[in-house]
CSV table of C-alpha atoms in Angstrom, one decimal:
chain,number,residue,atom,x,y,z
A,27,MET,CA,-4.8,1.5,-2.5
A,28,GLY,CA,-2.5,1.5,-5.6
A,29,ASP,CA,0.2,-0.3,-3.6
A,30,HIS,CA,-2.1,-3.1,-2.6
A,31,GLN,CA,-0.5,-6.5,-3.2
A,32,GLN,CA,-3.1,-8.6,-5.0
A,33,ARG,CA,-3.8,-12.0,-3.5
A,34,VAL,CA,-5.5,-14.7,-5.6
A,35,ILE,CA,-6.8,-18.1,-4.5
A,36,LEU,CA,-6.5,-20.9,-7.1
A,37,ALA,CA,-8.3,-24.2,-6.5
A,38,LYS,CA,-9.8,-27.2,-8.2
A,39,LEU,CA,-13.4,-27.7,-6.9
A,40,GLY,CA,-14.8,-31.2,-6.6
A,41,LEU,CA,-13.5,-34.3,-8.2
A,42,ASP,CA,-11.2,-33.2,-11.0
A,43,GLY,CA,-7.6,-34.3,-11.0
A,44,HIS,CA,-6.4,-32.3,-14.0
A,45,ASP,CA,-4.1,-29.8,-12.4
A,46,ARG,CA,-1.5,-29.1,-15.1
A,47,GLY,CA,-3.4,-26.0,-16.3
A,48,ILE,CA,-3.9,-24.5,-12.9
A,49,LYS,CA,-0.2,-24.9,-12.1
A,50,VAL,CA,0.6,-23.0,-15.2
A,51,VAL,CA,-1.8,-20.2,-14.3
A,52,ALA,CA,-0.3,-20.1,-10.8
A,53,ARG,CA,3.1,-19.5,-12.3
A,54,ILE,CA,1.8,-16.9,-14.7
A,55,LEU,CA,0.1,-14.9,-11.9
A,56,ARG,CA,3.2,-15.2,-9.7
A,57,ASP,CA,5.4,-13.9,-12.4
A,58,ALA,CA,3.0,-11.0,-12.9
A,59,GLY,CA,3.8,-10.1,-9.3
A,60,MET,CA,0.7,-11.5,-7.6
A,61,GLU,CA,0.5,-13.6,-4.5
A,62,VAL,CA,-1.1,-16.9,-5.4
A,63,ILE,CA,-2.6,-19.0,-2.5
A,64,TYR,CA,-2.7,-22.4,-4.1
A,65,LEU,CA,-5.3,-24.8,-2.6
A,66,GLY,CA,-4.8,-27.7,-5.0
A,67,LEU,CA,-7.2,-30.6,-5.6
A,68,ARG,CA,-10.5,-31.7,-4.3
A,69,GLN,CA,-11.7,-28.5,-2.6
A,70,THR,CA,-15.2,-27.8,-1.5
A,71,THR,CA,-17.1,-24.6,-1.6
A,72,ALA,CA,-16.8,-24.4,2.2
A,73,SER,CA,-13.0,-24.9,2.1
A,74,ILE,CA,-12.6,-22.3,-0.6
A,75,ILE,CA,-14.7,-19.8,1.4
A,76,ALA,CA,-12.7,-20.4,4.6
A,77,ALA,CA,-9.5,-19.9,2.7
A,78,ALA,CA,-10.9,-16.7,1.0
A,79,GLU,CA,-11.8,-15.2,4.5
A,80,GLU,CA,-8.5,-16.2,6.2
A,81,GLU,CA,-6.3,-15.1,3.3
A,82,ASP,CA,-8.3,-11.9,2.6
A,83,ALA,CA,-8.3,-12.9,-1.1
A,84,ASP,CA,-8.9,-10.4,-3.9
A,85,ALA,CA,-10.0,-13.0,-6.5
A,86,ILE,CA,-10.7,-16.7,-6.7
A,87,GLY,CA,-9.8,-18.8,-9.7
A,88,LEU,CA,-11.3,-22.2,-10.3
A,89,SER,CA,-9.9,-24.7,-12.8
A,90,MET,CA,-12.5,-27.0,-14.3
A,91,HIS,CA,-11.8,-29.9,-16.7
A,92,ASN,CA,-14.5,-32.3,-15.8
A,93,ALA,CA,-17.5,-30.8,-17.5
A,94,GLY,CA,-18.9,-29.9,-14.1
A,95,HIS,CA,-18.6,-26.1,-14.7
A,96,LEU,CA,-22.4,-25.5,-15.2
A,97,THR,CA,-23.1,-27.2,-11.8
A,98,LEU,CA,-20.1,-26.2,-9.7
A,99,GLY,CA,-19.5,-22.7,-11.1
A,100,PRO,CA,-22.9,-21.3,-10.1
A,101,LYS,CA,-22.8,-23.3,-6.9
A,102,MET,CA,-19.5,-21.6,-5.9
A,103,ALA,CA,-20.9,-18.2,-6.9
A,104,GLU,CA,-24.0,-18.8,-4.7
A,105,ALA,CA,-22.0,-19.9,-1.8
A,106,LEU,CA,-19.9,-16.8,-2.0
A,107,SER,CA,-22.8,-14.5,-2.1
A,108,ALA,CA,-24.6,-16.5,0.7
A,109,ALA,CA,-21.4,-15.9,2.8
A,110,GLY,CA,-21.6,-12.2,1.9
A,111,LEU,CA,-18.2,-12.3,0.2
A,112,ASP,CA,-17.8,-9.9,-2.7
A,113,ILE,CA,-14.8,-11.5,-4.4
A,114,PRO,CA,-14.7,-12.0,-8.2
A,115,LEU,CA,-14.8,-15.6,-9.3
A,116,ILE,CA,-13.0,-16.6,-12.5
A,117,ILE,CA,-13.3,-20.0,-14.1
A,118,GLY,CA,-10.6,-21.4,-16.3
A,119,GLY,CA,-10.3,-24.7,-18.2
A,120,ILE,CA,-12.5,-26.6,-20.7
A,121,VAL,CA,-15.7,-24.6,-21.0
A,122,PRO,CA,-17.6,-24.7,-24.3
A,123,ASP,CA,-18.3,-21.3,-25.8
A,124,GLU,CA,-22.1,-21.8,-25.5
A,125,ASP,CA,-21.8,-22.2,-21.7
A,126,VAL,CA,-20.0,-18.9,-21.1
A,127,GLU,CA,-23.2,-16.8,-21.1
A,128,GLU,CA,-24.9,-19.0,-18.6
A,129,LEU,CA,-21.9,-18.8,-16.3
A,130,MET,CA,-21.7,-15.0,-16.6
A,131,ASN,CA,-25.4,-14.8,-15.8
A,132,ALA,CA,-24.8,-16.9,-12.7
A,133,GLY,CA,-22.3,-14.4,-11.3
A,134,ILE,CA,-19.0,-15.6,-12.7
A,135,ALA,CA,-16.8,-12.6,-13.4
A,136,ALA,CA,-14.9,-14.1,-16.3
A,137,VAL,CA,-14.1,-17.4,-18.2
A,138,LEU,CA,-10.7,-18.3,-19.5
A,139,GLY,CA,-10.4,-21.0,-22.1
A,140,PRO,CA,-7.5,-23.1,-23.5
A,141,GLY,CA,-5.1,-21.0,-25.5
A,142,ALA,CA,-5.5,-17.9,-23.4
A,143,SER,CA,-2.2,-16.1,-23.4
A,144,ALA,CA,-0.3,-15.2,-20.2
A,145,GLU,CA,-1.2,-11.5,-20.8
A,146,GLU,CA,-4.9,-12.4,-21.2
A,147,VAL,CA,-4.8,-14.4,-17.9
A,148,VAL,CA,-3.2,-11.6,-16.0
A,149,ALA,CA,-5.4,-8.8,-17.6
A,150,THR,CA,-8.6,-10.9,-16.9
A,151,VAL,CA,-7.7,-11.3,-13.2
A,152,GLN,CA,-6.7,-7.6,-12.8
A,153,ASP,CA,-9.9,-6.4,-14.6
A,154,ALA,CA,-12.1,-8.6,-12.4
A,155,ILE,CA,-10.4,-7.2,-9.3
A,156,SER,CA,-10.6,-3.5,-10.4
A,157,ALA,CA,-14.3,-4.0,-11.5
A,158,ARG,CA,-15.1,-5.2,-8.0
A,159,ASP,CA,-13.1,-2.4,-6.4
A,160,LYS,CA,-15.0,0.2,-8.4
A,161,ALA,CA,-18.5,-1.3,-7.7
B,14,MET,CA,-5.7,9.3,10.1
B,15,THR,CA,-8.7,9.3,12.4
B,16,SER,CA,-10.8,7.3,9.9
B,17,SER,CA,-8.0,4.7,9.4
B,18,SER,CA,-7.7,4.4,13.2
B,19,ASP,CA,-11.5,4.0,13.5
B,20,LEU,CA,-11.5,1.3,10.8
B,21,ALA,CA,-8.7,-0.6,12.5
B,22,THR,CA,-10.5,-0.4,15.9
B,23,ASP,CA,-13.8,-1.6,14.4
B,24,LEU,CA,-12.1,-4.5,12.6
B,25,PHE,CA,-10.2,-5.4,15.7
B,26,LYS,CA,-13.3,-5.4,17.9
B,27,SER,CA,-15.1,-7.6,15.4
B,28,ALA,CA,-12.1,-10.0,15.1
B,29,VAL,CA,-12.1,-10.3,18.9
B,30,LYS,CA,-15.7,-11.4,18.7
B,31,GLY,CA,-14.6,-14.2,16.3
B,32,GLU,CA,-15.3,-12.6,12.9
B,33,ARG,CA,-12.7,-14.4,10.8
B,34,ARG,CA,-13.1,-12.1,7.8
B,35,SER,CA,-12.1,-9.1,10.0
B,36,LEU,CA,-9.1,-11.0,11.2
B,37,GLY,CA,-8.1,-11.7,7.6
B,38,LYS,CA,-8.4,-8.0,6.7
B,39,LEU,CA,-6.3,-7.0,9.8
B,40,LEU,CA,-3.6,-9.3,8.7
B,41,THR,CA,-3.6,-7.8,5.3
B,42,ALA,CA,-3.2,-4.3,6.8
B,43,ILE,CA,-0.3,-5.6,9.0
B,44,GLU,CA,1.4,-7.0,6.0
B,45,ARG,CA,1.0,-3.7,4.1
B,46,GLY,CA,2.7,-1.9,7.0
B,47,GLY,CA,2.5,1.8,7.7
B,48,ASP,CA,0.3,3.8,10.1
B,49,GLN,CA,-2.6,1.4,10.1
B,50,ALA,CA,-0.4,-1.6,10.8
B,51,GLU,CA,1.1,0.3,13.7
B,52,ILE,CA,-2.4,1.1,15.1
B,53,ILE,CA,-3.4,-2.6,14.8
B,54,ALA,CA,-0.2,-3.9,16.3
B,55,GLY,CA,-0.7,-1.4,19.2
B,56,LEU,CA,-4.2,-2.6,19.9
B,57,ALA,CA,-3.1,-6.2,19.8
B,58,HIS,CA,-0.1,-5.7,22.0
B,59,GLN,CA,-2.2,-4.3,24.9
B,60,VAL,CA,-4.0,-7.6,25.3
B,61,SER,CA,-1.5,-10.1,24.1
B,62,GLY,CA,1.4,-12.0,25.7
B,63,ASN,CA,-0.3,-15.2,26.7
B,64,THR,CA,-0.3,-17.6,23.8
B,65,HIS,CA,2.4,-20.2,23.3
B,66,VAL,CA,4.3,-19.6,20.1
B,67,VAL,CA,5.7,-22.5,18.2
B,68,GLY,CA,8.2,-22.0,15.4
B,69,ILE,CA,8.6,-24.8,12.8
B,70,THR,CA,11.5,-24.5,10.5
B,71,GLY,CA,13.8,-26.5,8.2
B,72,ALA,CA,15.0,-26.7,4.7
B,73,PRO,CA,12.6,-26.5,1.7
B,74,GLY,CA,11.0,-29.9,1.2
B,75,SER,CA,11.8,-31.2,4.6
B,76,GLY,CA,8.1,-31.7,5.4
B,77,LYS,CA,7.4,-28.7,7.6
B,78,SER,CA,3.9,-28.0,6.2
B,79,THR,CA,2.9,-31.6,6.3
B,80,LEU,CA,4.1,-31.9,9.9
B,81,THR,CA,2.3,-28.6,10.7
B,82,GLY,CA,-0.9,-30.1,9.2
B,83,ARG,CA,-0.5,-33.2,11.5
B,84,LEU,CA,-0.1,-30.9,14.5
B,85,LEU,CA,-3.1,-28.9,13.4
B,86,LYS,CA,-5.2,-32.0,13.5
B,87,LEU,CA,-3.9,-33.2,16.9
B,88,PHE,CA,-4.3,-29.8,18.5
B,89,SER,CA,-7.7,-29.3,17.0
B,90,GLU,CA,-8.8,-32.8,18.2
B,91,ALA,CA,-7.6,-31.8,21.7
B,92,GLY,CA,-10.0,-28.8,21.6
B,93,ASP,CA,-7.3,-26.2,21.0
B,94,LYS,CA,-8.2,-23.2,18.8
B,95,LEU,CA,-4.9,-22.6,17.0
B,96,ALA,CA,-3.6,-20.3,14.3
B,97,VAL,CA,-0.9,-21.1,11.7
B,98,LEU,CA,1.1,-18.5,10.0
B,99,ALA,CA,2.8,-20.1,7.0
B,100,VAL,CA,5.6,-17.9,5.6
B,101,ASP,CA,6.9,-18.6,2.0
B,102,PRO,CA,9.4,-16.6,-0.1
B,103,SER,CA,8.4,-14.0,-2.6
B,104,SER,CA,10.1,-13.9,-6.0
B,105,PRO,CA,12.9,-11.4,-5.9
B,106,LEU,CA,12.4,-10.7,-9.5
B,107,THR,CA,8.6,-10.0,-9.7
B,108,GLY,CA,7.5,-9.7,-6.1
B,109,GLY,CA,4.9,-12.5,-6.7
B,110,ALA,CA,4.7,-15.7,-4.7
B,111,ILE,CA,3.1,-19.1,-4.8
B,112,LEU,CA,1.9,-19.9,-1.3
B,113,GLY,CA,1.2,-23.6,-1.3
B,114,ASP,CA,1.3,-24.5,2.4
B,115,ARG,CA,-2.4,-24.8,2.7
B,116,ILE,CA,-2.4,-27.9,0.4
B,117,ARG,CA,-0.8,-29.9,3.2
B,118,MET,CA,-3.0,-28.5,5.9
B,119,ASP,CA,-6.5,-28.0,4.7
B,120,ASP,CA,-7.8,-31.5,5.1
B,121,LEU,CA,-6.5,-31.7,8.7
B,122,ALA,CA,-7.6,-28.2,10.0
B,123,GLY,CA,-10.3,-28.1,12.5
B,124,GLU,CA,-13.1,-25.6,12.0
B,125,GLU,CA,-11.9,-23.4,14.8
B,126,SER,CA,-8.4,-23.1,13.5
B,127,PHE,CA,-7.1,-20.3,11.3
B,128,ILE,CA,-4.4,-20.6,8.6
B,129,ARG,CA,-2.8,-17.5,7.0
B,130,SER,CA,-0.2,-17.6,4.3
B,131,MET,CA,2.4,-14.8,4.3
B,132,ALA,CA,4.9,-14.0,1.6
B,133,THR,CA,8.3,-12.5,2.5
B,134,ARG,CA,7.8,-9.7,0.0
B,135,GLY,CA,11.4,-9.1,-0.6
B,136,HIS,CA,12.2,-6.7,2.1
B,137,SER,CA,13.2,-8.7,5.1
B,138,GLY,CA,12.7,-5.8,7.4
B,139,GLY,CA,8.9,-5.9,6.6
B,140,LEU,CA,8.7,-9.5,7.5
B,141,ALA,CA,10.5,-8.9,10.8
B,142,LEU,CA,7.8,-6.5,11.8
B,143,ALA,CA,4.8,-8.3,10.2
B,144,VAL,CA,5.4,-11.7,11.8
B,145,PRO,CA,5.5,-10.5,15.5
B,146,ALA,CA,2.5,-8.2,14.8
B,147,ALA,CA,0.6,-11.2,13.4
B,148,ILE,CA,1.5,-13.3,16.4
B,149,GLN,CA,0.2,-10.6,18.8
B,150,LEU,CA,-2.9,-10.3,16.8
B,151,PHE,CA,-3.7,-14.0,16.9
B,152,ASP,CA,-2.9,-13.9,20.6
B,153,ALA,CA,-5.2,-11.0,21.2
B,154,VAL,CA,-8.2,-12.6,19.5
B,155,GLY,CA,-7.7,-15.8,21.4
B,156,TYR,CA,-5.7,-18.3,19.4
B,157,GLU,CA,-3.7,-20.8,21.4
B,158,PRO,CA,-1.2,-21.9,20.4
B,159,VAL,CA,0.2,-20.0,17.4
B,160,ILE,CA,2.4,-21.9,14.9
B,161,ILE,CA,4.8,-20.0,12.7
B,162,GLU,CA,6.2,-22.0,9.8
B,163,THR,CA,9.2,-20.6,7.9
B,164,VAL,CA,11.9,-21.9,5.6
B,165,GLY,CA,15.1,-22.0,7.7
B,166,VAL,CA,17.0,-20.1,5.0
B,167,GLY,CA,18.1,-16.5,5.6
B,168,GLN,CA,18.8,-14.7,8.8
B,169,VAL,CA,15.3,-13.2,9.3
B,170,GLU,CA,13.6,-16.5,8.9
B,171,VAL,CA,16.0,-18.1,11.4
B,172,ASP,CA,15.4,-15.1,13.7
B,173,VAL,CA,11.6,-15.4,13.4
B,174,ALA,CA,11.6,-19.1,14.1
B,175,GLY,CA,14.2,-18.8,16.8
B,176,ALA,CA,12.1,-16.1,18.6
B,177,ALA,CA,9.3,-18.6,19.2
B,178,ASP,CA,8.7,-20.0,22.6
B,179,THR,CA,9.3,-23.5,21.2
B,180,THR,CA,11.3,-23.9,18.1
B,181,VAL,CA,11.0,-27.2,16.2
B,182,VAL,CA,13.7,-27.8,13.6
B,183,VAL,CA,12.8,-30.4,10.9
B,184,VAL,CA,15.6,-32.3,9.3
B,185,THR,CA,15.6,-35.1,6.8
B,186,PRO,CA,17.9,-38.1,6.1
B,187,GLY,CA,20.9,-37.2,3.9
B,188,MET,CA,21.2,-33.6,5.1
B,189,GLY,CA,24.9,-34.1,5.7
B,190,ASP,CA,27.3,-35.6,8.2
B,191,ALA,CA,28.2,-34.8,11.8
B,192,VAL,CA,30.4,-31.9,10.7
B,193,GLN,CA,27.4,-30.2,9.1
B,194,ALA,CA,25.4,-30.7,12.2
B,195,ASN,CA,28.0,-29.0,14.2
B,196,LYS,CA,28.1,-25.9,12.1
B,197,ALA,CA,26.4,-23.0,13.8
B,198,GLY,CA,23.1,-21.7,12.7
B,199,LEU,CA,19.6,-23.2,12.5
B,200,LEU,CA,20.4,-26.3,14.6
B,201,GLU,CA,21.4,-24.1,17.5
B,202,VAL,CA,18.0,-22.5,17.9
B,203,ALA,CA,16.2,-25.9,18.1
B,204,ASP,CA,14.2,-26.9,21.2
B,205,ILE,CA,13.0,-30.0,19.5
B,206,PHE,CA,14.5,-31.9,16.6
B,207,VAL,CA,12.3,-33.8,14.2
B,208,VAL,CA,14.0,-36.3,11.8
B,209,ASN,CA,11.2,-36.4,9.2
B,210,LYS,CA,10.8,-39.0,6.4
B,211,SER,CA,12.2,-41.5,8.9
B,212,ASP,CA,11.2,-44.4,6.6
B,213,ARG,CA,14.0,-43.3,4.2
B,214,PRO,CA,17.5,-44.7,4.2
B,215,GLY,CA,19.9,-42.7,6.4
B,216,ALA,CA,17.3,-41.7,9.0
B,217,SER,CA,19.1,-43.4,11.8
B,218,ASP,CA,22.4,-41.8,10.7
B,219,ALA,CA,20.8,-38.4,10.8
B,220,ARG,CA,19.6,-39.2,14.3
B,221,ARG,CA,23.0,-40.3,15.4
B,222,ASP,CA,24.6,-37.2,14.0
B,223,LEU,CA,22.2,-35.0,15.9
B,224,GLU,CA,22.8,-37.0,19.1
B,225,LEU,CA,26.5,-36.6,18.6
B,226,MET,CA,26.2,-32.9,18.1
B,227,LEU,CA,24.1,-32.7,21.4
B,228,ASP,CA,26.7,-34.8,23.2
B,229,LEU,CA,29.4,-32.4,22.2
B,230,GLY,CA,27.3,-29.6,23.6
B,231,HIS,CA,27.4,-31.6,26.8
B,232,VAL,CA,31.2,-31.8,26.7
B,233,SER,CA,31.6,-28.1,25.7
B,234,GLY,CA,29.3,-27.0,28.5
B,235,LEU,CA,26.6,-25.5,26.3
B,236,GLU,CA,24.1,-28.0,27.7
B,237,GLN,CA,24.9,-27.0,31.3
B,238,MET,CA,24.6,-23.3,30.3
B,239,THR,CA,21.1,-23.8,28.8
B,240,GLY,CA,20.1,-26.6,31.2
B,241,TYR,CA,18.1,-28.3,28.5
B,242,ARG,CA,18.8,-31.0,25.9
B,243,PRO,CA,16.5,-31.0,22.9
B,244,PRO,CA,14.7,-34.3,22.2
B,245,ILE,CA,15.1,-35.9,18.8
B,246,ILE,CA,11.9,-37.4,17.4
B,247,MET,CA,11.7,-39.7,14.4
B,248,ALA,CA,8.6,-38.9,12.3
B,249,ASN,CA,7.0,-39.6,9.0
B,250,SER,CA,4.5,-36.8,8.4
B,251,LEU,CA,3.0,-38.5,5.3
B,252,ASP,CA,1.4,-41.2,7.5
B,253,GLY,CA,1.5,-39.3,10.7
B,254,THR,CA,4.1,-41.4,12.5
B,255,GLY,CA,5.7,-39.5,15.4
B,256,ALA,CA,3.3,-36.4,15.2
B,257,ASP,CA,1.9,-37.2,18.6
B,258,GLU,CA,5.4,-37.4,20.1
B,259,VAL,CA,6.1,-34.0,18.6
B,260,LEU,CA,3.0,-32.6,20.2
B,261,ASP,CA,4.0,-34.1,23.6
B,262,ALA,CA,7.5,-32.7,23.2
B,263,ILE,CA,6.0,-29.2,22.5
B,264,LYS,CA,3.9,-29.5,25.6
B,265,SER,CA,6.8,-30.7,27.8
B,266,HIS,CA,9.0,-27.9,26.5
B,267,ALA,CA,6.2,-25.3,27.3
B,268,GLU,CA,6.0,-26.8,30.8
B,269,TYR,CA,9.8,-26.6,31.1
B,270,LEU,CA,9.8,-23.0,30.1
B,271,ARG,CA,7.0,-22.2,32.6
B,272,ASN,CA,8.5,-24.1,35.5
B,273,SER,CA,12.0,-22.7,35.0
B,274,GLY,CA,10.7,-19.2,34.5
B,275,LYS,CA,12.5,-19.1,31.2
B,276,ILE,CA,9.3,-18.2,29.4
B,277,HIS,CA,9.6,-14.7,30.7
B,278,ILE,CA,13.2,-14.4,29.5
B,279,ARG,CA,12.2,-15.6,26.0
B,280,ARG,CA,9.3,-13.3,25.7
B,281,LYS,CA,11.2,-10.4,26.9
B,282,GLU,CA,14.0,-11.2,24.3
B,283,ARG,CA,11.3,-11.4,21.6
B,284,LEU,CA,10.0,-7.9,22.5
B,285,VAL,CA,13.4,-6.5,22.7
B,286,MET,CA,14.2,-7.9,19.3
B,287,GLU,CA,11.0,-6.3,18.0
B,288,ILE,CA,11.9,-2.9,19.4
B,289,GLN,CA,15.4,-3.3,17.9
B,290,ASN,CA,14.0,-4.2,14.5
B,291,ARG,CA,11.6,-1.2,14.6
B,292,ILE,CA,14.5,1.1,15.6
B,293,GLU,CA,16.6,-0.1,12.7
B,294,LEU,CA,13.8,0.4,10.2
B,295,LEU,CA,12.9,3.8,11.5
B,296,VAL,CA,16.6,5.0,11.4
B,297,GLU,CA,17.1,3.4,8.1
B,298,SER,CA,14.1,5.1,6.4
B,299,THR,CA,14.9,8.4,8.0
B,300,ALA,CA,18.5,8.1,7.0
B,301,SER,CA,17.7,7.3,3.4
B,302,GLY,CA,15.4,10.3,3.3
B,303,ILE,CA,18.3,12.5,4.5
B,304,LEU,CA,20.6,10.9,1.9
B,305,LYS,CA,18.3,12.1,-0.8
B,306,SER,CA,18.0,15.6,0.7
B,307,GLU,CA,20.4,18.6,0.3
B,308,LEU,CA,22.3,17.6,3.4
B,309,GLY,CA,22.8,14.2,1.9
B,310,ALA,CA,23.9,15.6,-1.5
B,311,SER,CA,26.5,17.8,0.2
B,312,SER,CA,27.8,14.8,2.2
B,313,ILE,CA,28.0,12.7,-0.9
B,314,THR,CA,30.0,15.5,-2.7
B,315,LYS,CA,32.4,15.7,0.2
B,316,VAL,CA,32.9,11.9,0.1
B,317,LEU,CA,33.5,12.1,-3.7
B,318,ASP,CA,36.0,14.9,-3.2
B,319,ARG,CA,37.8,12.7,-0.7
B,320,LYS,CA,37.2,15.4,2.0
B,321,ILE,CA,35.5,13.0,4.4
B,322,SER,CA,35.2,9.2,4.4
B,323,PRO,CA,32.0,7.2,3.9
B,324,ALA,CA,32.1,6.3,7.6
B,325,GLU,CA,32.3,10.0,8.6
B,326,ALA,CA,29.4,10.9,6.3
B,327,ALA,CA,27.2,8.1,7.8
B,328,LYS,CA,28.0,9.2,11.3
B,329,SER,CA,27.1,12.9,10.5
B,330,ILE,CA,23.8,11.8,8.9
B,331,VAL,CA,22.8,9.6,11.9
B,332,GLY,CA,24.0,12.4,14.2
B,333,SER,CA,21.7,14.9,12.4
B,334,ILE,CA,18.7,12.5,13.1
B,335,ILE,CA,19.5,12.3,16.8
B,336,SER,CA,20.0,16.1,17.2
B,337,SER,CA,16.7,16.8,15.3
B,338,GLU,CA,14.7,14.7,17.7
């Protein structure tokens, strides 16, 4: 499946209007040759799951700038596993270093903070997808 | 081959039962193309041919997605289980794409509806095969109607939208004067015109220009030839003005096609176009294979030595495909 075109869903979950970062990430992933399905603001776990199923997504990226990551991150991971979807979930945005471990334990595949380079963003998404494919 | 065929059949059976994830995976396989895509398209073709296909097209930013979102809501409220295929361009440089049409649709989609974003992936030939296959697949698993939304730029996109049962062309104020409206192309494939953003200055001018264009069609005899005059609907998709009229117009056009028997002609044309596209791609890929082979190399040498012309070389290569069959 080396020729598989990677499709990534990007969304803001819950009440969080800071979408500058996620738009930059969308552009970075597009310019790395990925197809980005951009859901935009005020999504719910249910709307993200419906989109993931319909779009047959390879990864989901959530942008969080409202300090809700410890609540919403694990909630999204739970919702995905409850739906039986094995799709890596990546969180980007403002996440304090001390929260990263808790998120990883809750089933988040990776966390990207401010200052992550375009290369890091792309590599993190690709690694998360290939780790899932190997599992 | 057998395993990929089994996988496709299993996914297809489960999609027919309403399993959305299987449908999602089938669409991915169709987009990827190749043997598995052909198997799936074949399965779908056997049990399709019933759903009404609506094409929505227009310039970038004209409000196609927002209008589609409005229609999604209205169809869903009326109890229809509809599918939307939203086609957006891929970057010619990187092959990546940002598919953002769902933003304008998600809030309005009913639980029964299905939205899929599709990138053009550079090769227009691929899109020409993937779109009809996706339509047949939605049809086969019971979606009615199917809406295809494409940017009306580029021949394939116009072909795709024009091949729908009902083609809705969305225009906005300030798109140009009456001369523009009389240029051939996108406007000719319209069954329904929507002047969107009708709260903006120039909306009534846009309407008048379209009316004038249609009047000229009456004078030139085109209208008598087609026996149909497309309605023009003023809409504002942001607040939903006019969306119900668009829905009614789609339904009346569907009825007109059924009553006049034109639906069969349109659908036959669509299938003929699909066969044609598949022939072109088959011949093209076989021919480029030959071009890279020894036969191709010797033809190229002869052309370089001015012994035969490029046209003669092309003919002999295509001839060798036909004689090898």
